[in-house]
Short mmCIF file of N, CA and C in Angstrom, two decimals:
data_model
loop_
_atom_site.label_atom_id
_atom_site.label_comp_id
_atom_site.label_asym_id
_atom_site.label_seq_id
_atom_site.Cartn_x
_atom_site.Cartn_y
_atom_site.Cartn_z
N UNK A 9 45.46 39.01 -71.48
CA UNK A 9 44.95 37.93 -70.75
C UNK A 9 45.42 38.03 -69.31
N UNK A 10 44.45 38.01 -68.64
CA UNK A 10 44.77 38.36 -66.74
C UNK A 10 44.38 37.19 -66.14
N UNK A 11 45.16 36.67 -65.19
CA UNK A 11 45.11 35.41 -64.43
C UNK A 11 44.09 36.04 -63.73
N UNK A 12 43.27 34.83 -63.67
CA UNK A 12 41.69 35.23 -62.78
C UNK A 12 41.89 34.14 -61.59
N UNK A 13 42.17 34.06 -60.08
CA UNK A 13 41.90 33.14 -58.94
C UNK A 13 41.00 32.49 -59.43
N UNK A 14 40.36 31.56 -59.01
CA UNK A 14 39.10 30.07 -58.74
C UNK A 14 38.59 30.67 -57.43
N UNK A 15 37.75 30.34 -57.65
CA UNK A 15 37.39 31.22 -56.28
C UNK A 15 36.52 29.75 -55.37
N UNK A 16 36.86 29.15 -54.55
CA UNK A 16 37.06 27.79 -53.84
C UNK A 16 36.57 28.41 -52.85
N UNK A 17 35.01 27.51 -52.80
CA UNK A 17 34.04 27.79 -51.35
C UNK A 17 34.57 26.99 -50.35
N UNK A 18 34.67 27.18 -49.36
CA UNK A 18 34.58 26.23 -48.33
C UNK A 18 33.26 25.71 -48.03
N UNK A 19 33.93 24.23 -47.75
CA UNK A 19 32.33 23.86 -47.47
C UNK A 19 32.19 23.65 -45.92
N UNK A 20 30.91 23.63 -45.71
CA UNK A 20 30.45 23.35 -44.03
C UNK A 20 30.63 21.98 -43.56
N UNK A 21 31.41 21.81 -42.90
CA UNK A 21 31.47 20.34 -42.26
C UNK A 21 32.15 20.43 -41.37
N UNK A 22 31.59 19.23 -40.14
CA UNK A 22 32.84 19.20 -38.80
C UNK A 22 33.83 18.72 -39.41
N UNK A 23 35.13 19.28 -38.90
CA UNK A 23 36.24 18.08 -38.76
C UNK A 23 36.16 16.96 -37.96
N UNK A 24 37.40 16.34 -38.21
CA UNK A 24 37.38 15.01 -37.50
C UNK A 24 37.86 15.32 -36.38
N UNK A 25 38.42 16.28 -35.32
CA UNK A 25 38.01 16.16 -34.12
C UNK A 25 37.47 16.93 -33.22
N UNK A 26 36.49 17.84 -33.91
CA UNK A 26 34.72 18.60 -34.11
C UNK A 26 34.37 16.80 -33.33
N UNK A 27 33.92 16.07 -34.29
CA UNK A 27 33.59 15.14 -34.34
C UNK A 27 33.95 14.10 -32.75
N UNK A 28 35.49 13.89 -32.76
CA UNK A 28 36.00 12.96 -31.77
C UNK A 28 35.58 13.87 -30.43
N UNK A 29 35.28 15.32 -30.17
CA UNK A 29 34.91 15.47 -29.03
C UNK A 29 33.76 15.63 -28.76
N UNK A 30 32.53 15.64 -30.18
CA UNK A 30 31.09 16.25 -30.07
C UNK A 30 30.21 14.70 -29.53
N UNK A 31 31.30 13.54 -30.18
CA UNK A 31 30.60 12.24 -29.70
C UNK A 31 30.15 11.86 -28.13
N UNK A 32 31.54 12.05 -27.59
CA UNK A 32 31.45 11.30 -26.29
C UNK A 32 30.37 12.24 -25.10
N UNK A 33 30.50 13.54 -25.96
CA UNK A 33 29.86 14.42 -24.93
C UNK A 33 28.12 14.29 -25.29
N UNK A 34 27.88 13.93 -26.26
CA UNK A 34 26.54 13.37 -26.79
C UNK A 34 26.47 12.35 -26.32
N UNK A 35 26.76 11.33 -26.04
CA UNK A 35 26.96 9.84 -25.32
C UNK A 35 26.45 10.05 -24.03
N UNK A 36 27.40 10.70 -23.67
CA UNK A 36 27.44 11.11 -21.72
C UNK A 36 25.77 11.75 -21.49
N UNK A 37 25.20 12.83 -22.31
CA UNK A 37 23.92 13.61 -22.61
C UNK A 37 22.84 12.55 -22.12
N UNK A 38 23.17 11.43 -23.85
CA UNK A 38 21.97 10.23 -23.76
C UNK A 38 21.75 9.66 -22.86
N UNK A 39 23.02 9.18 -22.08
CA UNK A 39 22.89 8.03 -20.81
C UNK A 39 22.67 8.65 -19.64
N UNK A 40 22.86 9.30 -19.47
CA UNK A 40 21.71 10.66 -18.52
C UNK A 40 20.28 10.63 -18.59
N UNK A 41 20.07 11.27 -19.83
CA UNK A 41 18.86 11.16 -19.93
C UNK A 41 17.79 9.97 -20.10
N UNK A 42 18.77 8.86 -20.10
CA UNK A 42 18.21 6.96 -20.02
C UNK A 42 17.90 7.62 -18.92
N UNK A 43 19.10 7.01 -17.89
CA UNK A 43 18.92 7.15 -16.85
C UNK A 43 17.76 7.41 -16.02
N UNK A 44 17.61 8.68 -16.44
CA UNK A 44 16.51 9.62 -15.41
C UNK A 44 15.46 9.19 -16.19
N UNK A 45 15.26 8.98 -17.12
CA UNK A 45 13.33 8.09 -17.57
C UNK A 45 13.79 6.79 -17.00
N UNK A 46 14.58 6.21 -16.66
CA UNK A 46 14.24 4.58 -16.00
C UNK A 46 14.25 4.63 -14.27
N UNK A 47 14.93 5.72 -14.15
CA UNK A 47 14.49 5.88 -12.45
C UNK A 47 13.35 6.63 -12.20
N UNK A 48 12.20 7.51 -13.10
CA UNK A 48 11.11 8.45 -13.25
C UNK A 48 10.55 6.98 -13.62
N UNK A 49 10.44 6.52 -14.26
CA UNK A 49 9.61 5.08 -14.80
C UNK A 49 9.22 4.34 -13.19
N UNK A 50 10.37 3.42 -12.69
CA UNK A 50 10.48 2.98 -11.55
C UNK A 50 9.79 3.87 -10.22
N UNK A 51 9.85 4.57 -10.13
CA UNK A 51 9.87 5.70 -8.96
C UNK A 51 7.99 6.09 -9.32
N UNK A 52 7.28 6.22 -10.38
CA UNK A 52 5.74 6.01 -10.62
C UNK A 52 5.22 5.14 -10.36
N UNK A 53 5.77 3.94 -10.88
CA UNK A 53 5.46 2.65 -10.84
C UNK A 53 5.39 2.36 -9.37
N UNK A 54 6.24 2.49 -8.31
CA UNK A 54 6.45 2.42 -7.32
C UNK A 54 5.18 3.03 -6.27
N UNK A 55 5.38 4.28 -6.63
CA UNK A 55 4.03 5.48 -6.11
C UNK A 55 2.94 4.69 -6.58
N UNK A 56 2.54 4.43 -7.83
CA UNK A 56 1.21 3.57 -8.06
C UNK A 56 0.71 2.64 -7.46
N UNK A 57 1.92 1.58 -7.13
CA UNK A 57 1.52 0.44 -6.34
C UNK A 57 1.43 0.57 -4.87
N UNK A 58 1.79 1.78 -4.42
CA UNK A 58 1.82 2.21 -2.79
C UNK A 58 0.36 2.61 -2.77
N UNK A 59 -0.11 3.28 -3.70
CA UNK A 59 -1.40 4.16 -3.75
C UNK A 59 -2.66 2.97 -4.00
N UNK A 60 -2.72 2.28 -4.66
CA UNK A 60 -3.54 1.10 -5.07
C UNK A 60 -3.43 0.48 -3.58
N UNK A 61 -2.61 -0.02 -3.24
CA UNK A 61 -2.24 -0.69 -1.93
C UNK A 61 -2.90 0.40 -0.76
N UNK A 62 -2.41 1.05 -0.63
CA UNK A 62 -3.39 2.24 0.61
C UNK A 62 -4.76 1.92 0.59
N UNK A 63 -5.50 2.37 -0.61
CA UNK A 63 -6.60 2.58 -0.76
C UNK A 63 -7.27 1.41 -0.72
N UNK A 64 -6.74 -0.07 -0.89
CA UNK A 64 -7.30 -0.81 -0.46
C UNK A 64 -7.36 -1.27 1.02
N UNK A 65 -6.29 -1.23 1.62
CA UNK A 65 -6.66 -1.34 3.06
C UNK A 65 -7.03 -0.09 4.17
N UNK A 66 -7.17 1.01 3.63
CA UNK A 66 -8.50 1.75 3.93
C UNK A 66 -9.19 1.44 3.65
N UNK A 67 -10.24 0.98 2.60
CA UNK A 67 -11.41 0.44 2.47
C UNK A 67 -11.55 -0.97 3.52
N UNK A 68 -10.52 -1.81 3.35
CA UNK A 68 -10.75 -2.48 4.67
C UNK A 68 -10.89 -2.23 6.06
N UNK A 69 -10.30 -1.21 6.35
CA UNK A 69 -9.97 -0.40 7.87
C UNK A 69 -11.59 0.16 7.54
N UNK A 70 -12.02 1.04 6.73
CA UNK A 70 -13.31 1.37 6.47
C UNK A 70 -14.51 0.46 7.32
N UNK A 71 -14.41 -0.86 6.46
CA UNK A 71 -15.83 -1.71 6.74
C UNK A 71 -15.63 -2.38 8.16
N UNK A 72 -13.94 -2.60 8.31
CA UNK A 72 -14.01 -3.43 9.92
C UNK A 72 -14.62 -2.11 10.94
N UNK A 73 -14.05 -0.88 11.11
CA UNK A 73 -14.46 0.01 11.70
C UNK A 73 -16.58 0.21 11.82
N UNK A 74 -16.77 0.20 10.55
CA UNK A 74 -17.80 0.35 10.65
C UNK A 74 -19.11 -0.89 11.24
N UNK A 75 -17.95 -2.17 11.43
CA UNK A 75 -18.88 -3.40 11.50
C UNK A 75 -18.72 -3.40 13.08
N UNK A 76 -17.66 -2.69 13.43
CA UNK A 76 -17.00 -3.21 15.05
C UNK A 76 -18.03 -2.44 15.80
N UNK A 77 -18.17 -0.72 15.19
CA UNK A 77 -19.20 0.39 15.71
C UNK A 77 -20.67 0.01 15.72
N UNK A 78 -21.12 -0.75 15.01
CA UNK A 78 -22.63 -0.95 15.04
C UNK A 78 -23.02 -2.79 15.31
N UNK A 79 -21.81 -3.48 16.10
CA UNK A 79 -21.90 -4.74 16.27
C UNK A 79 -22.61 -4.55 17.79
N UNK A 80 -23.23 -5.42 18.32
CA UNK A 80 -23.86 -5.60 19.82
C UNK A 80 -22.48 -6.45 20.60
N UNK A 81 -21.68 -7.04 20.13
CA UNK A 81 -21.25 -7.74 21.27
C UNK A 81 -20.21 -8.81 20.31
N UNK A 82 -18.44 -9.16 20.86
CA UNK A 82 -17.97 -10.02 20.03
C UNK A 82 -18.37 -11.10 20.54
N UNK A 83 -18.65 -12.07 19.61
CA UNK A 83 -18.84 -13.84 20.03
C UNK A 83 -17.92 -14.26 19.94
N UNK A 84 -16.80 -14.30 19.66
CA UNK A 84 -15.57 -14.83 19.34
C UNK A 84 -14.41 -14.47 18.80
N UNK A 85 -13.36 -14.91 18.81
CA UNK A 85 -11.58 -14.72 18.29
C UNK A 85 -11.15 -15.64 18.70
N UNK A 86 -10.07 -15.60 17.63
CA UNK A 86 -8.62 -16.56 17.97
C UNK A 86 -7.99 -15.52 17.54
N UNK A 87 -6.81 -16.02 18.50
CA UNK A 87 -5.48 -14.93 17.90
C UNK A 87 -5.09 -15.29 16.33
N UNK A 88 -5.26 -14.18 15.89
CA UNK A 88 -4.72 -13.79 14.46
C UNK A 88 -5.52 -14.42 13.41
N UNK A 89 -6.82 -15.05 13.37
CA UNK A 89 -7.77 -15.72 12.73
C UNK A 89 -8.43 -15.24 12.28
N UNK A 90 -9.40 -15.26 13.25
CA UNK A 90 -11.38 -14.67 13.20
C UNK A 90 -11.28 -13.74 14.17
N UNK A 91 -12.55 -13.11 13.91
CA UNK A 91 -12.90 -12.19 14.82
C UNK A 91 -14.67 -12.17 14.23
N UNK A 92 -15.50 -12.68 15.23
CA UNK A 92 -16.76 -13.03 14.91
C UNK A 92 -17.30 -12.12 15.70
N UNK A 93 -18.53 -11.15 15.32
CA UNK A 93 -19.30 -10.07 15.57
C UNK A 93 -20.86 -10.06 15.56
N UNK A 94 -21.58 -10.13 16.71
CA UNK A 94 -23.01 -10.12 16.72
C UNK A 94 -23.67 -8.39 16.20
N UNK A 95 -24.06 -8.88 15.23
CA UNK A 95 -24.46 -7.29 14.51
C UNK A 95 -26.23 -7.34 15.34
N UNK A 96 -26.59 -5.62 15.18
CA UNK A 96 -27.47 -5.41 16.24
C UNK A 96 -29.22 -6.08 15.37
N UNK A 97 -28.55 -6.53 14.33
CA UNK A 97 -30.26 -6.82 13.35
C UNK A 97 -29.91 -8.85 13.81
N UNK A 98 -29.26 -9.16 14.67
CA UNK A 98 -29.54 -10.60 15.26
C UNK A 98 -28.02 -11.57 14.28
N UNK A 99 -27.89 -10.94 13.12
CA UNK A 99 -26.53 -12.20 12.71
C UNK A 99 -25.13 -11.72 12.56
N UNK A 100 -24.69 -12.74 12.29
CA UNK A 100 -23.18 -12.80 12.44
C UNK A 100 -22.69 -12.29 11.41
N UNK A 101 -21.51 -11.42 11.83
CA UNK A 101 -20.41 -11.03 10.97
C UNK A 101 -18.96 -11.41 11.33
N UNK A 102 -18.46 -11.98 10.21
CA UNK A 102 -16.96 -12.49 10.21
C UNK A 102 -15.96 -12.45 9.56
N UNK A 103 -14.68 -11.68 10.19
CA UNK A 103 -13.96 -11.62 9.55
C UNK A 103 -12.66 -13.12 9.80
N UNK A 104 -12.27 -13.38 8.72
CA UNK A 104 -11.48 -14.44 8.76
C UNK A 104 -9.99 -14.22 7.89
N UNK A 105 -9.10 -14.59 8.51
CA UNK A 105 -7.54 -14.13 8.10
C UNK A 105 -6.93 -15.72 7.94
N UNK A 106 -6.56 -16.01 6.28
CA UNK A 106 -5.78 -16.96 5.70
C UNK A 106 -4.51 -16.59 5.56
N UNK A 107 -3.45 -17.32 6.76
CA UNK A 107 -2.35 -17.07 6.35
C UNK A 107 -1.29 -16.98 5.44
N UNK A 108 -2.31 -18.49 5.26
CA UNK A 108 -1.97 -19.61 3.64
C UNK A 108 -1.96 -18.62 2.29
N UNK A 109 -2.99 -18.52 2.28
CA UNK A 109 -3.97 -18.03 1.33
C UNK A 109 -3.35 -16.10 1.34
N UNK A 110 -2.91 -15.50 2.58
CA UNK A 110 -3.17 -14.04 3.00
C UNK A 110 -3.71 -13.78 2.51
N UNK A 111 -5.29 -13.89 2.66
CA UNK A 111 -6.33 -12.88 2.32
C UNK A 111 -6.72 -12.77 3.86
N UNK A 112 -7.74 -11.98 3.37
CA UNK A 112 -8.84 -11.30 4.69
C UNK A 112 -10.24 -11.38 4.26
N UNK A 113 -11.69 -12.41 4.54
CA UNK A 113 -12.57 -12.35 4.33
C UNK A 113 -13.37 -11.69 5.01
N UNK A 114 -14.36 -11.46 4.66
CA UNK A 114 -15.53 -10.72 5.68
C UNK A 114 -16.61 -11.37 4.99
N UNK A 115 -17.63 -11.98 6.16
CA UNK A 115 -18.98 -13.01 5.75
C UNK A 115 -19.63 -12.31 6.42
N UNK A 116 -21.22 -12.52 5.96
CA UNK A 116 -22.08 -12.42 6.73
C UNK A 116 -23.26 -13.53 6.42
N UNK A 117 -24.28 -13.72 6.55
CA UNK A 117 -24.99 -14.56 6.26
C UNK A 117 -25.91 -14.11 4.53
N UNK A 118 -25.66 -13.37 4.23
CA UNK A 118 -25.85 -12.69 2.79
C UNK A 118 -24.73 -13.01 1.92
N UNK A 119 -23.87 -12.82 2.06
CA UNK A 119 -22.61 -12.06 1.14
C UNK A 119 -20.89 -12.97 1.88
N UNK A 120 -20.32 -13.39 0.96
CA UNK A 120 -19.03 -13.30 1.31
C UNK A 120 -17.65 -12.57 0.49
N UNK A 121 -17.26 -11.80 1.26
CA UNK A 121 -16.26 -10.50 0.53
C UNK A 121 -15.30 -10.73 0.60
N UNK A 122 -14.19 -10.43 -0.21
CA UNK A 122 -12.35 -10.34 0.42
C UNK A 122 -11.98 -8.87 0.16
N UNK A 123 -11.34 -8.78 1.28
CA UNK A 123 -11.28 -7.06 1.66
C UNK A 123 -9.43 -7.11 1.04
N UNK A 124 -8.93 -7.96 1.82
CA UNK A 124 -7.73 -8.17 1.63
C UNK A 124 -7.16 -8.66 0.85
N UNK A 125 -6.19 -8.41 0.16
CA UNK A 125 -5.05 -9.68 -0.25
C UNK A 125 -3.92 -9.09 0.22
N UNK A 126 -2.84 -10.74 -0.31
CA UNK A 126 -1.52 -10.36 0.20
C UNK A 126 -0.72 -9.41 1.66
N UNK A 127 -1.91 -9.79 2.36
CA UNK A 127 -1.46 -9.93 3.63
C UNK A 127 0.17 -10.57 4.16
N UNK A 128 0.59 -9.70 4.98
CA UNK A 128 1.58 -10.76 5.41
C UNK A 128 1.60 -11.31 6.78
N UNK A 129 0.91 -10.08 7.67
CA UNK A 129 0.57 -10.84 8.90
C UNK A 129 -1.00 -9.57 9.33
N UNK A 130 -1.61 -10.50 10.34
CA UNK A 130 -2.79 -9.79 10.23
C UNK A 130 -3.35 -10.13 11.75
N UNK A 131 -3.86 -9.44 12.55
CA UNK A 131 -4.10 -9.79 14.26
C UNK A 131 -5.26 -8.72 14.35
N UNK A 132 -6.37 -9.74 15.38
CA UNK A 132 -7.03 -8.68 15.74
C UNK A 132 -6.78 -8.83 17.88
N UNK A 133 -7.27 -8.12 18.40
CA UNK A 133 -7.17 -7.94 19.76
C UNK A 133 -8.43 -7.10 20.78
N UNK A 134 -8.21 -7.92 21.97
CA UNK A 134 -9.88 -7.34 22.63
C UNK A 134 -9.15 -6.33 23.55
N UNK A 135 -9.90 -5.63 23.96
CA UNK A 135 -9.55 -4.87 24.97
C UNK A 135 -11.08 -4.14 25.86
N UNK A 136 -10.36 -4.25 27.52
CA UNK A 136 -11.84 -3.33 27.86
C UNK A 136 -11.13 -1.75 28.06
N UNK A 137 -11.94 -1.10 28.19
CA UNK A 137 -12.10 0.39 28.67
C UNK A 137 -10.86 0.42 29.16
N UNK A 138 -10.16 1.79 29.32
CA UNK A 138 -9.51 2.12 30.47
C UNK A 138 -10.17 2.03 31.78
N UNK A 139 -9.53 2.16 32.62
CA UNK A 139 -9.93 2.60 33.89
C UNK A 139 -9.91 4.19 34.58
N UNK A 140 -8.57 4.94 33.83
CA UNK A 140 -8.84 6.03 34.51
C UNK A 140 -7.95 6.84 32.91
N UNK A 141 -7.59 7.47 33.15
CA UNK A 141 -7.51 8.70 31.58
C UNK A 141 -6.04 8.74 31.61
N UNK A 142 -5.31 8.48 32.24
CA UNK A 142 -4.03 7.90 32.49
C UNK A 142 -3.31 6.78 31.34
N UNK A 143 -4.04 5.92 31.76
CA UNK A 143 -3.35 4.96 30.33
C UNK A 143 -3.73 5.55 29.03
N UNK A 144 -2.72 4.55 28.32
CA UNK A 144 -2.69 5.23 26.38
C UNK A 144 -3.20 3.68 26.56
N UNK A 145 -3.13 3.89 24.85
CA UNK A 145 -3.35 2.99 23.75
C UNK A 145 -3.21 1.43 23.76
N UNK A 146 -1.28 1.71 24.83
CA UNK A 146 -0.50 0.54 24.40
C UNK A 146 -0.62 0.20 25.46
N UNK A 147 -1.18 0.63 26.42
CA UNK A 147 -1.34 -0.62 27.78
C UNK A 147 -2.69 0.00 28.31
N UNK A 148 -3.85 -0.86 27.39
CA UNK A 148 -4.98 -1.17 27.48
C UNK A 148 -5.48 -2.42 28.08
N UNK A 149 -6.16 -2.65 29.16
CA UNK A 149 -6.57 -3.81 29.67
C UNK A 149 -6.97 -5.19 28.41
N UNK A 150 -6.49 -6.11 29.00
CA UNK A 150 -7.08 -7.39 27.63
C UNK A 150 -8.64 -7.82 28.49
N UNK A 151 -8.95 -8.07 27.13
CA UNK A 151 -10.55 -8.27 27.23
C UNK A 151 -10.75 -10.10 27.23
N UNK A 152 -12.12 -10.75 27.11
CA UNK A 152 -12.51 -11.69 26.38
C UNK A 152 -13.25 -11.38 25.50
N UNK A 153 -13.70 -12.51 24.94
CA UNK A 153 -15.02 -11.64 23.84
C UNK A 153 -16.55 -11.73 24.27
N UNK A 154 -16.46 -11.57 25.78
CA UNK A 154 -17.75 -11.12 26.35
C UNK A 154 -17.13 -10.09 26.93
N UNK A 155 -16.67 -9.73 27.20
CA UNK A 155 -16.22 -8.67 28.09
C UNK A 155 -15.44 -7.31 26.98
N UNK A 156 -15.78 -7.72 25.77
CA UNK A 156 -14.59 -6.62 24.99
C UNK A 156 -15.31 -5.02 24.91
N UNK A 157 -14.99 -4.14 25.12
CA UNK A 157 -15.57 -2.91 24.78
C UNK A 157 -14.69 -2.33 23.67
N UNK A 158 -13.74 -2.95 23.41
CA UNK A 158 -12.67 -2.10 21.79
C UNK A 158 -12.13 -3.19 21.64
N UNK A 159 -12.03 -3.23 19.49
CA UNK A 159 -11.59 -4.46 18.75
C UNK A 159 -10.12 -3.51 18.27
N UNK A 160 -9.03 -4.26 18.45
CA UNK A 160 -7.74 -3.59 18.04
C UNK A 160 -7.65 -4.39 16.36
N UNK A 161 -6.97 -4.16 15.73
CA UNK A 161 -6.51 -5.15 14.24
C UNK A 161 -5.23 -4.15 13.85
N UNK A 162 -4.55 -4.90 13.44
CA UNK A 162 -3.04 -4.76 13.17
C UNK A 162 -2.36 -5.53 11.89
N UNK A 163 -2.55 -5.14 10.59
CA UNK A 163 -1.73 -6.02 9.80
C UNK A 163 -0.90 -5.20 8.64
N UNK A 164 -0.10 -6.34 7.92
CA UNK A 164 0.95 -5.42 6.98
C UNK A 164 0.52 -6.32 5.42
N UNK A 165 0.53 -5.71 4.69
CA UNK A 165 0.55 -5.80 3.33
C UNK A 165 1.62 -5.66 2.45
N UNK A 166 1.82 -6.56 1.30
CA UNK A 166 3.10 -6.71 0.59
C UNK A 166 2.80 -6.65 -0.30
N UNK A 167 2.99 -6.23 -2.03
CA UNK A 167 2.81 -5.92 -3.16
C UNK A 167 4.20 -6.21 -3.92
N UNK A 168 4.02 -7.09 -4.80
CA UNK A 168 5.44 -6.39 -5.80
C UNK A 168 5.28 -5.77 -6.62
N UNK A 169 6.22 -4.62 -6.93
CA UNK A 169 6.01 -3.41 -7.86
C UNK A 169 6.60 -4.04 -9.81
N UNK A 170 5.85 -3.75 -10.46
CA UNK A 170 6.01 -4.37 -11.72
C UNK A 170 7.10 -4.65 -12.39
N UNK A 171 7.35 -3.06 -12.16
CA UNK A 171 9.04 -3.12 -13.10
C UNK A 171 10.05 -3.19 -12.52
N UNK A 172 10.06 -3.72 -10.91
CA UNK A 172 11.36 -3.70 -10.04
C UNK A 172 11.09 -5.11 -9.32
N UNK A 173 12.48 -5.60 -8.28
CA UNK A 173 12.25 -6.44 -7.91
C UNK A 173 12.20 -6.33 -6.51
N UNK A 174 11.99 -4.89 -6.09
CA UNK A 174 11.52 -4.89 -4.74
C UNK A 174 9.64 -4.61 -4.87
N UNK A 175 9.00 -4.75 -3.00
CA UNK A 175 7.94 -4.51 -2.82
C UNK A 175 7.42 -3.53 -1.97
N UNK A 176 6.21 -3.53 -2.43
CA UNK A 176 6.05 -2.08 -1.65
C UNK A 176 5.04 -2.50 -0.34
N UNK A 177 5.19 -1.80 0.74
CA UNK A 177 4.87 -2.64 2.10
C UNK A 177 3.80 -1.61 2.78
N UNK A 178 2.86 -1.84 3.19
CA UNK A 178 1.90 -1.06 4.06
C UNK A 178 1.51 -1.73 5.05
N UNK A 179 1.75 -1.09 6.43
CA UNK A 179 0.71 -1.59 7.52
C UNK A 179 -0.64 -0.49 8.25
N UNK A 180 -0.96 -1.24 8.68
CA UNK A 180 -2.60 -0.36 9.14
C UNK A 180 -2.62 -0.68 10.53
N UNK A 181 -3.34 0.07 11.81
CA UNK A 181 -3.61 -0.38 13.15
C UNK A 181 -4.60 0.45 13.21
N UNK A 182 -5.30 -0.72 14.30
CA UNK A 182 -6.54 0.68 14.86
C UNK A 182 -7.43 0.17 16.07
N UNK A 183 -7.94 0.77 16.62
CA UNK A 183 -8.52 0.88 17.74
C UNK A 183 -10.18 1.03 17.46
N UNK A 184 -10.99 0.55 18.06
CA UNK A 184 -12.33 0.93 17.56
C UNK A 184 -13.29 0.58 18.70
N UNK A 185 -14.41 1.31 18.73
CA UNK A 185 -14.93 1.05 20.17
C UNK A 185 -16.53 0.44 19.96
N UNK A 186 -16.69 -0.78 20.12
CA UNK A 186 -17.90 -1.16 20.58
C UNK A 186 -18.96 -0.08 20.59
N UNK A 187 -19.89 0.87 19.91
CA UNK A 187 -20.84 1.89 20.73
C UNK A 187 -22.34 1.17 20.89
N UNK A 188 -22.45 0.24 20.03
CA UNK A 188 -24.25 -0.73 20.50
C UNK A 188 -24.06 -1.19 21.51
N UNK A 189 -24.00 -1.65 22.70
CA UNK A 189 -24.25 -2.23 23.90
C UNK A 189 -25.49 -2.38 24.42
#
C-alpha cells in the first residue's frame, strides 16, 4: 500500500487585495468616463442651440437685406422700434422690434411674420453715402428717412441651452444699401 498525494487544484479567484486595488482603479476609470459623456452631452447641446440660433437670424438678416435692396425709399424709424419701407410695387413694409415681447415682426399689407425671437436688444440706423472713399463703416454720415441711402440694424439674441444653465448669445450687424431710387 503506497501513500498516493490528493492532488488539490487551485482555484481561479482574485484575492482580497487583487480586489482592494482593482476597485478604486475601476472607480477612478468610471468617473472619467461620466465625466466626459456629461461634458460631450453639454458641449452638443450647446453647439445645437448656437446653430438653430445662427440660422435663424440669418434668415432674418436674409429678408431685411432683401426688403432694404428692392425698397424705393424709408418712410420712417424710431430709434430701436420700426423701420417702415416703401417697397417699389406702392406698399409698405415693416419691421417692428418688441422689447417687451423681444420679438422682431415684419408686416406687409398681405402677411404678418416674426423673424425673431428672444431678442435682447435690436436697432436699426439711417445713413447717407459717404462722401469721399476715405471714411469706413463706423463714421458714416446720419441720414433721415428721406434722405437715407443705407439701413444699418444691429441686434443680439439670447437662447438658453437645455441641459445647462448658461445661454448661448448671437449678435448680427449690417449695412445695406438702398439700390431702387
Amino acid at each position: 500500500m503506497g501513500f498516493k498525494p490528493t492532488e488539490t487544484k487551485r482555484r481561479a479567484a482574485f484575492t482580497l487585495v487583487e480586489i482592494m486595488v482593482a476597485v478604486p482603479i475601476m472607480l477612478l476609470l468610471l468617473a472619467g468616463v461620466v465625466s466626459l459623456y456629461c461634458y460631450t452631452t453639454r458641449s452638443f447641446a450647446s453647439l445645437a442651440s448656437y446653430s438653430a440660433m445662427n440660422q435663424k437670424t440669418r434668415y432674418a438678416s436674409d429678408y431685411i437685406s432683401r426688403d432694404v435692396r428692392c425698397a424705393s425709399s424709408v418712410d420712417d424709424t424710431t430709434t430701436n422700434n420700426i423701420l417702415v419701407l416703401n417697397s417699389l410695387s406702392g406698399g409698405k413694409i415693416t419691421y417692428l422690434y418688441d422689447s417687451k415681447l423681444q420679438t422682431l415682426v415684419r408686416s406687409n399689407s398681405t402677411e404678418v411674420k416674426l423673424l425673431l425671437s428672444n431678442l435682447v436688444s435690436m436697432s436699426f440706423s439711417l445713413y447717407q453715402r459717404p462722401t469721399n472713399s476715405s471714411l469706413s463703416y463706423e463714421s458714416l454720415p446720419a441720414a433721415t428717412p428721406g434722405s437715407a441711402k443705407l439701413i444699418g440694424f444691429n441686434w443680439k439674441t439670447s437662447q438658453r441651452i437645455v441641459t445647462s444653465e448658461s445661454d448661448s448669445q448671437d449678435a448680427q450687424a449690417g449695412i445695406v444699401e438702398l439700390r431702387n431710387e
